[in-house]
Amino acid sequence: MVGNGFKVMNYFPNGKGFEERMSPFFLLDFNAEVNFPPSELAQGVGVHPHRGIETITFAYKGSVEHHDSKGNHGIINPGDIQWMTAGGGVLHKEYHEQTFNRTGGAFEMMQLWINLPAKHKMTPAKYQSILHTEKPKVILPNNTGVVHVIAGEYMGTKGIASTFSPIHMYDIHLEKDANFSFTLPSNYNSGILVVDGDIEINGKKAPENHYVQLANDEGEIQIKTTKKTILVVLSGEPLNEPYVSYGPFVMNTEEEIRQAIKDFNDGKFGFLED
């Protein structure tokens, strides 16, 4: 459990060294579908700091509400995304949205951290609210599915999110018996999360709620489905920079980590009521 509202599987980091393997992506937590009963108590993660990263939350089932110390507030419903740039420092909290919390029901979420390049570590914090209806999309041939382009580019369609390093991020919805292929830069680190459904990728099966790490090879990525499927494709140019992580902080040196802790304790991340 993360807080009292997110029951997650942690796909990475998974042992020292894997951070470099998926750089610039740093953490992937997936809350596979779980049923939360109705509650009058707030469920989620209380006020906590971040520095040096971006946190991206995907909603698939249920709703999440966000507040941060820069005055940003948002509610993400199924299909929506919240993209928070912590940059030089921010406090935030995430809870089940109040109406959903009182009624309960199916809950499925994903959170991703993206490491910021050294030159952008201290960029001002910001918040991007991305509605599902606003995502640029590409309809696949024969209506076999849709590629929603969150970041980067797919088939000439550019993503909606602004990023600090080169990234491709796709939210892909496929019909049963879909069969399509695409390519990603071989020098990028890439992976696929099977959120719902079931796929065969380059001839190997990947069932629901599994994460597939792709090799840095040239060539097509072939996807076949056996049922309706939702995938998240992550692909990014590695930063190739030193990093030091400590809880919610990801920086480049231990001194920067010590400074982040001091700045947090000195109240420089602002104030947010829990």
Short mmCIF file of C-alpha atoms in Angstrom, two decimals, residues 7-255:
data_model
loop_
_atom_site.label_atom_id
_atom_site.label_comp_id
_atom_site.label_asym_id
_atom_site.label_seq_id
_atom_site.Cartn_x
_atom_site.Cartn_y
_atom_site.Cartn_z
CA LYS A 7 -2.41 -0.83 -3.70
CA VAL A 8 0.48 -1.00 -6.14
CA MET A 9 2.84 -3.37 -7.86
CA ASN A 10 6.26 -1.78 -8.31
CA TYR A 11 7.76 -2.70 -11.70
CA PHE A 12 10.84 -0.52 -11.45
CA PRO A 13 13.27 0.39 -10.07
CA ASN A 14 13.91 -3.27 -9.32
CA GLY A 15 17.41 -3.59 -7.94
CA LYS A 16 20.35 -1.26 -8.34
CA GLY A 17 21.13 -0.63 -11.99
CA PHE A 18 17.63 -0.84 -13.41
CA GLU A 19 17.22 2.92 -13.05
CA GLU A 20 19.81 3.34 -15.80
CA ARG A 21 18.14 0.60 -17.85
CA MET A 22 14.91 2.61 -18.12
CA SER A 23 16.32 6.16 -17.85
CA PRO A 24 14.79 8.74 -18.03
CA PHE A 25 11.86 6.83 -16.47
CA PHE A 26 12.61 6.24 -12.81
CA LEU A 27 9.64 4.57 -11.14
CA LEU A 28 6.57 2.67 -12.32
CA ASP A 29 3.85 1.76 -9.81
CA PHE A 30 0.67 0.11 -11.05
CA ASN A 31 -2.52 -0.22 -9.02
CA ALA A 32 -4.20 -3.13 -10.83
CA GLU A 33 -7.97 -3.15 -10.57
CA VAL A 34 -9.15 -3.46 -6.99
CA ASN A 35 -12.55 -2.76 -5.46
CA PHE A 36 -12.57 -0.11 -2.74
CA PRO A 37 -15.64 -0.16 -0.46
CA PRO A 38 -17.44 3.11 0.31
CA SER A 39 -15.61 5.20 2.89
CA GLU A 40 -16.11 8.43 4.79
CA LEU A 41 -12.37 8.53 5.58
CA ALA A 42 -10.03 10.12 3.03
CA GLN A 43 -8.04 7.49 1.14
CA GLY A 44 -4.80 8.30 -0.63
CA VAL A 45 -1.41 9.81 0.07
CA GLY A 46 -1.06 12.84 2.32
CA VAL A 47 1.15 15.87 1.86
CA HIS A 48 4.69 15.00 0.78
CA PRO A 49 7.51 16.70 -1.17
CA HIS A 50 9.21 16.05 -4.52
CA ARG A 51 12.23 17.55 -6.23
CA GLY A 52 14.09 16.71 -9.43
CA ILE A 53 11.38 14.65 -11.13
CA GLU A 54 8.00 14.67 -12.82
CA THR A 55 5.15 12.48 -11.54
CA ILE A 56 2.53 11.28 -14.00
CA THR A 57 -0.69 9.63 -12.83
CA PHE A 58 -2.98 7.72 -15.21
CA ALA A 59 -6.59 6.97 -14.23
CA TYR A 60 -8.27 3.89 -15.72
CA LYS A 61 -11.04 3.20 -13.19
CA GLY A 62 -12.07 5.46 -10.33
CA SER A 63 -11.11 9.09 -9.78
CA VAL A 64 -8.21 10.86 -8.06
CA GLU A 65 -7.98 14.42 -6.75
CA HIS A 66 -4.73 16.40 -6.63
CA HIS A 67 -3.64 19.50 -4.68
CA ASP A 68 -0.17 21.04 -4.53
CA SER A 69 1.63 23.90 -2.81
CA LYS A 70 1.68 25.97 -6.01
CA GLY A 71 -2.10 26.26 -5.91
CA ASN A 72 -2.81 23.64 -8.56
CA HIS A 73 -5.86 21.43 -8.17
CA GLY A 74 -7.23 18.77 -10.47
CA ILE A 75 -9.49 15.72 -10.64
CA ILE A 76 -8.67 12.92 -13.03
CA ASN A 77 -11.39 10.53 -14.13
CA PRO A 78 -11.04 7.34 -16.21
CA GLY A 79 -8.81 8.03 -19.22
CA ASP A 80 -7.39 11.26 -17.80
CA ILE A 81 -3.80 12.03 -16.80
CA GLN A 82 -2.20 14.45 -14.37
CA TRP A 83 1.38 15.44 -15.15
CA MET A 84 3.14 17.25 -12.33
CA THR A 85 6.61 18.73 -12.76
CA ALA A 86 8.12 18.90 -9.29
CA GLY A 87 11.27 20.61 -10.57
CA GLY A 88 12.91 22.65 -7.82
CA GLY A 89 10.38 21.56 -5.23
CA VAL A 90 6.69 21.16 -4.50
CA LEU A 91 4.38 19.62 -1.92
CA HIS A 92 1.40 17.64 -3.12
CA LYS A 93 -1.26 15.18 -2.06
CA GLU A 94 -3.42 12.71 -3.96
CA TYR A 95 -6.66 11.23 -2.70
CA HIS A 96 -9.63 9.31 -4.03
CA GLU A 97 -12.02 11.96 -5.34
CA GLN A 98 -14.69 12.63 -2.69
CA THR A 99 -17.75 11.32 -4.56
CA PHE A 100 -15.91 8.16 -5.63
CA ASN A 101 -14.58 7.75 -2.09
CA ARG A 102 -18.11 7.79 -0.64
CA THR A 103 -19.57 5.42 -3.25
CA GLY A 104 -16.58 3.09 -3.74
CA GLY A 105 -16.03 0.81 -6.70
CA ALA A 106 -13.41 -0.40 -9.13
CA PHE A 107 -10.10 1.49 -8.90
CA GLU A 108 -7.19 1.16 -11.34
CA MET A 109 -4.32 3.66 -11.58
CA MET A 110 -0.71 3.98 -12.69
CA GLN A 111 1.98 6.37 -11.49
CA LEU A 112 5.21 7.03 -13.34
CA TRP A 113 8.21 9.13 -12.35
CA ILE A 114 10.40 10.75 -14.99
CA ASN A 115 13.86 11.91 -13.97
CA LEU A 116 14.63 15.48 -15.01
CA PRO A 117 17.94 16.30 -16.76
CA ALA A 118 20.49 18.04 -14.54
CA LYS A 119 19.99 21.37 -16.30
CA HIS A 120 16.25 21.26 -15.54
CA LYS A 121 16.33 19.86 -11.98
CA MET A 122 15.40 23.21 -10.45
CA THR A 123 12.86 24.30 -13.06
CA PRO A 124 9.73 25.91 -11.54
CA ALA A 125 7.04 23.42 -10.57
CA LYS A 126 4.02 23.14 -12.88
CA TYR A 127 0.96 21.00 -13.47
CA GLN A 128 -0.56 19.68 -16.70
CA SER A 129 -4.11 18.31 -16.60
CA ILE A 130 -4.68 16.05 -19.61
CA LEU A 131 -8.25 14.98 -20.34
CA HIS A 132 -8.78 11.78 -22.30
CA THR A 133 -10.87 13.71 -24.84
CA GLU A 134 -7.96 16.08 -25.48
CA LYS A 135 -5.31 13.47 -26.27
CA PRO A 136 -4.23 13.60 -29.93
CA LYS A 137 -5.03 10.23 -31.49
CA VAL A 138 -4.35 8.02 -34.48
CA ILE A 139 -7.05 5.56 -35.60
CA LEU A 140 -5.48 2.26 -36.61
CA PRO A 141 -6.46 0.60 -39.91
CA ASN A 142 -9.77 -1.31 -40.03
CA ASN A 143 -10.78 0.27 -36.71
CA THR A 144 -8.63 -2.22 -34.80
CA GLY A 145 -7.68 0.36 -32.21
CA VAL A 146 -6.56 3.86 -31.28
CA VAL A 147 -3.15 5.24 -30.34
CA HIS A 148 -3.51 8.23 -28.02
CA VAL A 149 -0.29 10.24 -28.23
CA ILE A 150 0.56 11.62 -24.80
CA ALA A 151 4.13 12.70 -25.51
CA GLY A 152 6.50 12.60 -28.45
CA GLU A 153 5.09 11.57 -31.81
CA TYR A 154 3.30 8.69 -33.51
CA MET A 155 2.76 8.56 -37.29
CA GLY A 156 3.19 12.32 -37.56
CA THR A 157 0.79 13.10 -34.69
CA LYS A 158 2.46 14.99 -31.86
CA GLY A 159 1.68 14.40 -28.19
CA ILE A 160 -0.09 16.83 -25.88
CA ALA A 161 2.38 16.85 -22.95
CA SER A 162 5.48 19.01 -22.82
CA THR A 163 8.63 17.18 -21.69
CA PHE A 164 12.18 18.11 -20.69
CA SER A 165 13.90 15.27 -22.57
CA PRO A 166 12.94 13.29 -25.70
CA ILE A 167 10.12 10.87 -24.82
CA HIS A 168 7.46 8.89 -26.66
CA MET A 169 4.46 7.92 -24.55
CA TYR A 170 1.38 6.23 -25.98
CA ASP A 171 -1.94 5.18 -24.45
CA ILE A 172 -3.06 2.41 -26.81
CA HIS A 173 -6.56 0.89 -26.88
CA LEU A 174 -6.88 -2.20 -29.07
CA GLU A 175 -9.81 -4.33 -30.13
CA LYS A 176 -9.88 -8.13 -29.95
CA ASP A 177 -7.73 -9.83 -32.63
CA ALA A 178 -5.88 -6.61 -33.47
CA ASN A 179 -2.57 -7.02 -35.26
CA PHE A 180 -0.30 -4.05 -35.77
CA SER A 181 3.34 -3.07 -35.65
CA PHE A 182 5.35 0.07 -34.91
CA THR A 183 8.92 1.10 -34.28
CA LEU A 184 10.74 3.00 -31.55
CA PRO A 185 14.25 4.48 -31.61
CA SER A 186 16.74 1.71 -30.82
CA ASN A 187 18.82 4.06 -28.68
CA TYR A 188 15.81 4.83 -26.45
CA ASN A 189 14.92 2.76 -23.38
CA SER A 190 11.46 1.31 -23.95
CA GLY A 191 8.85 -0.79 -22.19
CA ILE A 192 5.17 -1.72 -22.41
CA LEU A 193 2.67 -2.11 -19.57
CA VAL A 194 -0.31 -4.38 -20.28
CA VAL A 195 -2.96 -2.57 -18.25
CA ASP A 196 -5.94 -4.65 -19.37
CA GLY A 197 -6.28 -7.48 -21.83
CA ASP A 198 -3.73 -9.86 -23.25
CA ILE A 199 -1.09 -9.55 -25.97
CA GLU A 200 1.51 -11.40 -27.92
CA ILE A 201 4.53 -9.18 -28.55
CA ASN A 202 7.05 -10.33 -31.14
CA GLY A 203 5.75 -13.87 -30.65
CA LYS A 204 5.93 -13.90 -26.84
CA LYS A 205 2.87 -13.77 -24.61
CA ALA A 206 2.38 -10.90 -22.16
CA PRO A 207 -0.76 -11.21 -20.02
CA GLU A 208 -2.75 -8.56 -18.20
CA ASN A 209 -0.94 -6.48 -15.55
CA HIS A 210 2.50 -7.51 -16.82
CA TYR A 211 5.34 -5.21 -17.81
CA VAL A 212 7.48 -5.95 -20.87
CA GLN A 213 11.03 -4.60 -21.06
CA LEU A 214 12.13 -4.12 -24.68
CA ALA A 215 15.66 -4.70 -25.93
CA ASN A 216 17.48 -1.78 -27.52
CA ASP A 217 17.27 -3.38 -30.95
CA GLU A 218 16.35 -2.14 -34.40
CA GLY A 219 13.18 -3.47 -35.99
CA GLU A 220 9.42 -3.61 -35.68
CA ILE A 221 7.47 -4.28 -32.52
CA GLN A 222 4.61 -6.61 -33.46
CA ILE A 223 1.51 -6.63 -31.25
CA LYS A 224 -1.34 -9.16 -31.45
CA THR A 225 -4.32 -9.22 -29.09
CA THR A 226 -6.70 -11.97 -28.02
CA LYS A 227 -9.16 -9.62 -26.29
CA LYS A 228 -9.78 -5.89 -25.89
CA THR A 229 -6.58 -4.44 -24.51
CA ILE A 230 -5.12 -1.25 -23.04
CA LEU A 231 -1.36 -0.68 -23.23
CA VAL A 232 0.99 2.06 -22.11
CA VAL A 233 4.13 2.39 -24.23
CA LEU A 234 7.10 4.22 -22.68
CA SER A 235 10.19 5.13 -24.68
CA GLY A 236 12.79 7.73 -23.83
CA GLU A 237 16.31 8.84 -24.62
CA PRO A 238 18.51 7.92 -21.63
CA LEU A 239 19.91 10.86 -19.68
CA ASN A 240 23.36 9.28 -19.16
CA GLU A 241 23.88 11.39 -16.05
CA PRO A 242 24.75 10.42 -12.47
CA TYR A 243 21.80 10.30 -10.11
CA VAL A 244 21.23 10.00 -6.37
CA SER A 245 17.77 9.18 -5.02
CA TYR A 246 16.41 9.58 -1.53
CA GLY A 247 12.70 8.90 -1.09
CA PRO A 248 10.79 11.54 -3.08
CA PHE A 249 13.96 13.33 -4.26
CA VAL A 250 16.01 12.36 -7.33
CA MET A 251 19.06 14.54 -7.89
CA ASN A 252 22.55 14.24 -9.38
CA THR A 253 24.74 14.41 -6.26
CA GLU A 254 24.50 13.61 -2.56
CA GLU A 255 25.07 17.29 -1.78
#
